[in-house]
Short mmCIF file of C-alpha atoms in Angstrom, two decimals:
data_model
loop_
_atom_site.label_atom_id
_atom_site.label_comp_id
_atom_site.label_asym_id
_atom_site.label_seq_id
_atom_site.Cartn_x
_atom_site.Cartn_y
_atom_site.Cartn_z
CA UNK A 1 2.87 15.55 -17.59
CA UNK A 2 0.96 14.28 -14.26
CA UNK A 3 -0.75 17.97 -14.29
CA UNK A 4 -2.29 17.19 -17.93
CA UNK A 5 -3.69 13.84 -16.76
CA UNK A 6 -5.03 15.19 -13.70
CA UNK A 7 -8.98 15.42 -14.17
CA UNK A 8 -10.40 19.25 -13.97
CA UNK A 9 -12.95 19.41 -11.82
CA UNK A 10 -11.40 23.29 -10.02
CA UNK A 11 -13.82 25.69 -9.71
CA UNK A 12 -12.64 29.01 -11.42
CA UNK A 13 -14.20 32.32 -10.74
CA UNK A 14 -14.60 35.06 -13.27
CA UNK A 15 -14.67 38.68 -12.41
CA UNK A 16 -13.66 42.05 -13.79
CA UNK A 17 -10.74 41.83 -12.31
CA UNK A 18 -9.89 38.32 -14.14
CA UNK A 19 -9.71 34.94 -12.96
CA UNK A 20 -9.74 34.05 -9.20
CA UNK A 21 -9.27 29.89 -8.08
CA UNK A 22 -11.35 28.68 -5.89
CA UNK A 23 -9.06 28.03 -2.81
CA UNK A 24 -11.22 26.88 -0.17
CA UNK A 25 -11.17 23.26 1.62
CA UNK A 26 -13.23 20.98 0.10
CA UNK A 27 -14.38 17.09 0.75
CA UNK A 28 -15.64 16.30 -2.83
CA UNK A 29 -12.38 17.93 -4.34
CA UNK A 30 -10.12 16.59 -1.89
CA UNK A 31 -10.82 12.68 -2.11
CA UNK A 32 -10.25 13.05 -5.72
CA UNK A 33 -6.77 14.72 -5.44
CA UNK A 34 -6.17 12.19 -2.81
CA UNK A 35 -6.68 9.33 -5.34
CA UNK A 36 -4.40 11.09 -7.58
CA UNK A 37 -1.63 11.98 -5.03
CA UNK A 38 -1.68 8.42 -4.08
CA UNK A 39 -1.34 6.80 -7.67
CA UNK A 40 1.16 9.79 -8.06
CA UNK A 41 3.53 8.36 -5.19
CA UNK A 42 3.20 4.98 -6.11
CA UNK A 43 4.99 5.64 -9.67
CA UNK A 44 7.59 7.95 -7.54
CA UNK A 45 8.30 5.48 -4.34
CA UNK A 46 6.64 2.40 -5.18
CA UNK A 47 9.73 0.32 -6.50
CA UNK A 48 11.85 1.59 -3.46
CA UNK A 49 9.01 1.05 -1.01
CA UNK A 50 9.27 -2.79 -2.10
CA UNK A 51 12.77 -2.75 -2.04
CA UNK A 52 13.12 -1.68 1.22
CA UNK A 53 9.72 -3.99 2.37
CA UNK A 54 10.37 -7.04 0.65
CA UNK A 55 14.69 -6.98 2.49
CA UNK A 56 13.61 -9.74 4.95
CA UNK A 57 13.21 -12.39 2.56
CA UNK A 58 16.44 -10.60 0.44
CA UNK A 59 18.80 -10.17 3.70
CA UNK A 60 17.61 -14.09 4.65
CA UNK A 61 19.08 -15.35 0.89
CA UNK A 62 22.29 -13.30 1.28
CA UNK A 63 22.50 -14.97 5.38
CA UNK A 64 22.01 -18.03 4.37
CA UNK A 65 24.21 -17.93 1.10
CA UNK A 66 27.36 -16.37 3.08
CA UNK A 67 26.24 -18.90 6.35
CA UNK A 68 26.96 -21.30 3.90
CA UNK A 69 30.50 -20.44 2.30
CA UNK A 70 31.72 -19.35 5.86
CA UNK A 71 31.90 -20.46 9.47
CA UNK A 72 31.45 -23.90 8.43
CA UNK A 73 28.27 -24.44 6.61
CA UNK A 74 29.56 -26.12 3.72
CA UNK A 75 30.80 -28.85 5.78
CA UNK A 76 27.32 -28.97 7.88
CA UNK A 77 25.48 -29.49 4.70
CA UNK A 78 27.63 -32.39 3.61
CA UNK A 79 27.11 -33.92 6.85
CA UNK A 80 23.62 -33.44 6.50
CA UNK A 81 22.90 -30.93 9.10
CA UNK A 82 21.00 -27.92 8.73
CA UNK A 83 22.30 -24.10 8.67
CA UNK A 84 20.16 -22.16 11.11
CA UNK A 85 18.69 -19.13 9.90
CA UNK A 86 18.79 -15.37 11.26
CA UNK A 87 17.68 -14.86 14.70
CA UNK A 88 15.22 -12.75 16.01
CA UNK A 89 18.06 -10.26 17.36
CA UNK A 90 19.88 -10.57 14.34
CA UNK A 91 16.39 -9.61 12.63
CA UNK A 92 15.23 -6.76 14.45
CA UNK A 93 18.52 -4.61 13.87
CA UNK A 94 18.08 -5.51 10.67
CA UNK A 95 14.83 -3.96 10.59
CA UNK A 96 15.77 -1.24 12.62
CA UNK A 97 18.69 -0.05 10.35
CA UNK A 98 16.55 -0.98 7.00
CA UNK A 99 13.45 1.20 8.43
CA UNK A 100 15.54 4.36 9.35
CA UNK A 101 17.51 4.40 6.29
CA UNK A 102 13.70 4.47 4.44
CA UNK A 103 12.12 6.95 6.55
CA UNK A 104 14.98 9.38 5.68
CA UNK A 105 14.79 8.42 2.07
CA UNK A 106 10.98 8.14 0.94
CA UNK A 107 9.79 12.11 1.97
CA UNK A 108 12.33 13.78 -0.45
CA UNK A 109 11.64 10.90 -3.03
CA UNK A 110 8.08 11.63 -2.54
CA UNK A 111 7.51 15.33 -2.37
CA UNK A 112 11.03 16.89 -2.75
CA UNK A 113 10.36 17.79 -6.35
CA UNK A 114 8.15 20.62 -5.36
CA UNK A 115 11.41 22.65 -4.97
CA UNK A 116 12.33 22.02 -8.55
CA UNK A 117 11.19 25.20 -11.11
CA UNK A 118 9.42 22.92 -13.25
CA UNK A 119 7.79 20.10 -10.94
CA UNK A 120 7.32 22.62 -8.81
CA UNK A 121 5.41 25.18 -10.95
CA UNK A 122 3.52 21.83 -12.32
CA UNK A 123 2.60 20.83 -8.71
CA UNK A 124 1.35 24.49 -8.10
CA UNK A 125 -0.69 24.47 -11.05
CA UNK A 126 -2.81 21.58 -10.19
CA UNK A 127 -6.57 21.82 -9.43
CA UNK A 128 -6.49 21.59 -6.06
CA UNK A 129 -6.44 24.21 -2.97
CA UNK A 130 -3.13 24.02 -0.84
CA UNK A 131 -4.47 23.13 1.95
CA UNK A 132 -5.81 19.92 0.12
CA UNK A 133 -2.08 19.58 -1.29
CA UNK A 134 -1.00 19.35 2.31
CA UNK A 135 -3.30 17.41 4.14
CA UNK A 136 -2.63 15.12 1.46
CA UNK A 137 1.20 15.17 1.80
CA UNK A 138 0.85 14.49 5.17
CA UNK A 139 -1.57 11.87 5.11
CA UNK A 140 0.55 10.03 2.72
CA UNK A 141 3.54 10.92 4.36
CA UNK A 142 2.75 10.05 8.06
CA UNK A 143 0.03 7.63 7.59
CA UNK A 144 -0.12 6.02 4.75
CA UNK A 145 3.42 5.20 2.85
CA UNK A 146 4.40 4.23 6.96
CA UNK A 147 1.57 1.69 7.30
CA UNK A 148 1.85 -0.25 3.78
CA UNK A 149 5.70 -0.28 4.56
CA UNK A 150 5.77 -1.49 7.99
CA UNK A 151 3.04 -4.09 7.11
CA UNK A 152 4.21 -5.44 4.23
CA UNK A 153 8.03 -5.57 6.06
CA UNK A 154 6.38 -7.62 8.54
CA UNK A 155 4.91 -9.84 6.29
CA UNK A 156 7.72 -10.74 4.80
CA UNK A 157 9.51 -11.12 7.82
CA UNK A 158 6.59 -13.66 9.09
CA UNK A 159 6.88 -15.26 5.68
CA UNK A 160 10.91 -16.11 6.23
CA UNK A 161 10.18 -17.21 9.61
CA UNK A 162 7.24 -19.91 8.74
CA UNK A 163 9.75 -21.02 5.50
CA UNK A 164 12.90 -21.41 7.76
CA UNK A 165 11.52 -22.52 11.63
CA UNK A 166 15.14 -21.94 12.68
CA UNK A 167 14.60 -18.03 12.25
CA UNK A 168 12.33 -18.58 15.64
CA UNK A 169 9.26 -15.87 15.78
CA UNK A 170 8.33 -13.28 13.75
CA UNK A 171 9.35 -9.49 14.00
CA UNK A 172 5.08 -9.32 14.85
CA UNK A 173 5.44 -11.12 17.54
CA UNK A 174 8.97 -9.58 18.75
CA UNK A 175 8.30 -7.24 22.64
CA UNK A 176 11.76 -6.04 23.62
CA UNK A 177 11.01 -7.23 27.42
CA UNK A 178 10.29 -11.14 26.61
CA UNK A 179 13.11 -11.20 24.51
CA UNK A 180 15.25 -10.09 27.23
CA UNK A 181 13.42 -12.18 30.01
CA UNK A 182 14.44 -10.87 33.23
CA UNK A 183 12.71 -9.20 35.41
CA UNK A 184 14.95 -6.71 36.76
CA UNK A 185 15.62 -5.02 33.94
CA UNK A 186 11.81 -3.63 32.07
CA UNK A 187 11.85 -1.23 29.57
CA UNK A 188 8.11 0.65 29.73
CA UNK A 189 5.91 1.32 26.62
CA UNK A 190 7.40 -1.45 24.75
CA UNK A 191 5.78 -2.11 22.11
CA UNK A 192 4.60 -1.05 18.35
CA UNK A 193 4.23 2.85 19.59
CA UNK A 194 7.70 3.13 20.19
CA UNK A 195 8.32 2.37 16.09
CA UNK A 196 5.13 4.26 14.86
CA UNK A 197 6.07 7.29 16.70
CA UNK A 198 9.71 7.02 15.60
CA UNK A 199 8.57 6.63 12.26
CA UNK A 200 6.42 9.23 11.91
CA UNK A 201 8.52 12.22 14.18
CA UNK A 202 11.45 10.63 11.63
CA UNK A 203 8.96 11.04 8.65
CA UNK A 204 8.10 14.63 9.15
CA UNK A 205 11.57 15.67 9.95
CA UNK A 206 12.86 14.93 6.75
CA UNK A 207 9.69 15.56 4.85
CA UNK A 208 10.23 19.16 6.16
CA UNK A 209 14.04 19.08 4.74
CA UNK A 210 12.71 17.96 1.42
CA UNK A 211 10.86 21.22 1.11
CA UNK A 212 13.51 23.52 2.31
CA UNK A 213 16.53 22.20 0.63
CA UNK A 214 16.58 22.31 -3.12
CA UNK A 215 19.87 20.03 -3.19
CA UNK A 216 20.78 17.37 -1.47
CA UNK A 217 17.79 17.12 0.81
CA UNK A 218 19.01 14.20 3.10
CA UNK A 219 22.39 14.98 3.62
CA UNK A 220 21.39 18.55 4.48
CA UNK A 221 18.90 17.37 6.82
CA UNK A 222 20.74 15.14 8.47
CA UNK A 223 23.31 17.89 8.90
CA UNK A 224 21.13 20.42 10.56
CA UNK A 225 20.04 17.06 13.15
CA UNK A 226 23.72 17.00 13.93
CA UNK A 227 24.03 20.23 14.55
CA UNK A 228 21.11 20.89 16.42
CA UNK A 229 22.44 17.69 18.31
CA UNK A 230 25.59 19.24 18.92
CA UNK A 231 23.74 22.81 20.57
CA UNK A 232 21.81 20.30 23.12
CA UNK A 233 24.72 18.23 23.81
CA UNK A 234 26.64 21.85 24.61
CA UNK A 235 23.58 23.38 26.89
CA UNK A 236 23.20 19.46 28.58
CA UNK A 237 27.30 19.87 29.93
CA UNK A 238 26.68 23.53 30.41
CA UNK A 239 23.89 22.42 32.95
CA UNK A 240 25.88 18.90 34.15
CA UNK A 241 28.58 21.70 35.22
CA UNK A 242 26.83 24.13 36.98
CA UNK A 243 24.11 22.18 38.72
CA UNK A 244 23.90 20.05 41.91
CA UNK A 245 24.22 16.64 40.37
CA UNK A 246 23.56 15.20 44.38
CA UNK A 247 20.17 17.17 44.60
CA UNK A 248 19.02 16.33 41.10
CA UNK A 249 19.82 12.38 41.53
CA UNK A 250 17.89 12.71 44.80
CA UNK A 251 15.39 14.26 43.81
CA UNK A 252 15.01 11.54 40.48
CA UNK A 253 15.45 8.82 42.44
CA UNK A 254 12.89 9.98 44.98
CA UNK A 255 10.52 10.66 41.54
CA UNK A 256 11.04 7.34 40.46
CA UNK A 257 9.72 5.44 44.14
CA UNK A 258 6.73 7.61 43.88
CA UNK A 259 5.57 6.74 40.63
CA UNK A 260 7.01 3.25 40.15
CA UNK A 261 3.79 1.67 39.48
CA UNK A 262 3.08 4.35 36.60
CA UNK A 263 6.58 4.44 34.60
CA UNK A 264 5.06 3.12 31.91
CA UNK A 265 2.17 5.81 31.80
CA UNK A 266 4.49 8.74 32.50
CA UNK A 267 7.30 7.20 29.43
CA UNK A 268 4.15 7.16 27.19
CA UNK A 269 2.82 10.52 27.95
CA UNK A 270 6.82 12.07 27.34
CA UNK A 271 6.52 9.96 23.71
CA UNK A 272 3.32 11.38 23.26
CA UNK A 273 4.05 15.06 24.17
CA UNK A 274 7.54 14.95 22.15
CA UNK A 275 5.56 13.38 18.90
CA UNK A 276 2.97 16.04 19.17
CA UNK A 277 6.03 18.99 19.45
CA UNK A 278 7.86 18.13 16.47
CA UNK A 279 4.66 17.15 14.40
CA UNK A 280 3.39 20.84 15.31
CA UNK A 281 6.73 22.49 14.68
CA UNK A 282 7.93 20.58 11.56
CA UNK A 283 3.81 20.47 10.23
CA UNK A 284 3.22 24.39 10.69
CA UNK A 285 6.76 24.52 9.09
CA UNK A 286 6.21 22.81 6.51
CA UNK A 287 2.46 24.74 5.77
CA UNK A 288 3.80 28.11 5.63
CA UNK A 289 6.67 26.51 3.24
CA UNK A 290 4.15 25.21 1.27
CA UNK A 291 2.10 28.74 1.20
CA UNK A 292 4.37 30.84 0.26
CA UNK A 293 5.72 28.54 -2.05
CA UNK A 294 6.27 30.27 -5.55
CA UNK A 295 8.33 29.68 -8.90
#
């Protein structure tokens, strides 16, 4: 098992009382379960992770293939002309469908077998404090597993592009406002933030329903989202009832003439604050789940 191939280097304590672990943080100790956690996830995720980061250069052979049976391509290649590949539109809700459905996949696949009597006691059993266990899981989690994915997603989308020029820029290059190219209508902090916050608030979200749920970890997850969805949407028409809907869009619109110069500061300090509230609730969460942890 991955706890018998784990290296022992835990401290152990001896007293009259009997054997007491060393639980305390530590640098030396850490980096090495690190390592381990890493190499750990790679044999639990790493065939998905490529799945789901290699789909650019999959979705553009299944395009292309059913481009070329339907809406006329068949007759375009006799003829000598050429089948144009996905656009960049056509690309980035690709991505953004193929990204969401990973982020609510790869947490559970990762760590959701600490629920499980025997994984779990295994887990417990290894050589490392808890608090090493967790700042692991959620540098892996948050950090790392996002960053290879999104990277190698993008290289592969960049790779399509400079194969097929008809596919027009890369996903790297892709900002939301140049694409539309009018000036009336900007959207503020556009740009990569937007998808590493989403990824990561996503990310910790479901990592949190892997550890509560001992069955069916996404679909229970996603069913607490919609009901928690469902409470806001009630207290949001409770409030568009009873309130003055004339002094509120005054008082907005009045907001927004003030501070039109700094949209795009105040959007990226409500991203910001947001992140940081459900990365302290679902993180604390997900440490005392961890703690108390037991099989």
């Amino acid at each position: 098992s991955g706890a018998l191939n784990y290296p022992c280097f835990y401290k152990i304590k001896v007293s009259k009382t009997g054997m007491n672990m060393d639980n305390t943080f530590k640098i030396s100790r850490f980096g090495k379960y690190f390592v381990y956690d890493l190499k750990r996830q790679w044999k639990n995720i790493g065939m998905l992770m490529l799945i789901f980061a290699l789909s650019p250069v999959i979705f553009y052979m299944l395009y292309m293939f059913f481009a070329a049976l339907f809406d006329g391509g068949l007759m375009k290649l006799f003829s000598g002309m050429s089948i144009d590949g996905p656009s960049i539109w056509v690309r980035f809700g690709m991505a953004a469908v193929m990204i969401t459905i990973f982020v609510m996949l790869f947490p559970s696949r990762a760590y959701g077998e600490i629920t499980d009597k025997a994984k779990g006691s295994e887990w417990l059993m290894l050589p490392a404090s808890r608090l090493e266990k967790f700042t692991s899981m959620m540098l892996i989690s948050l950090v790392v597993i996002p960053l290879v994915y999104v990277v190698v997603y993008f290289l592969s989308d960049a790779f399509v592009c400079l194969l097929d020029k008809s596919c027009g820029d890369s996903l790297m290059s892709f900002r939301i406002n140049k694409e539309i190219g009018s000036s009336d209508f900007v959207i503020p902090a556009n740009g990569f933030w937007i998808l590493a916050s989403s990824i990561v608030g996503n990310a910790i979200v479901f990592l949190l329903g892997g550890l509560i749920f001992k069955k069916w970890k996404v679909v229970g997850t996603v069913l607490v989202l919609f009901a928690l969805q469902m409470v806001f949407s009630g207290l949001l028409s409770v409030f568009i009832t009873n309130a003055d809907l004339d002094w509120w869009g005054n008082w907005f619109a009045d907001w927004t003439i003030r501070h039109a110069d700094s949209i795009d500061i105040w959007l990226n300090a409500f991203i910001n604050l947001w992140l940081l509230l459900i990365l302290a609730i679902c993180g604390t969460w997900s440490w005392f789940r961890i703690k108390r942890l037991q099989h």
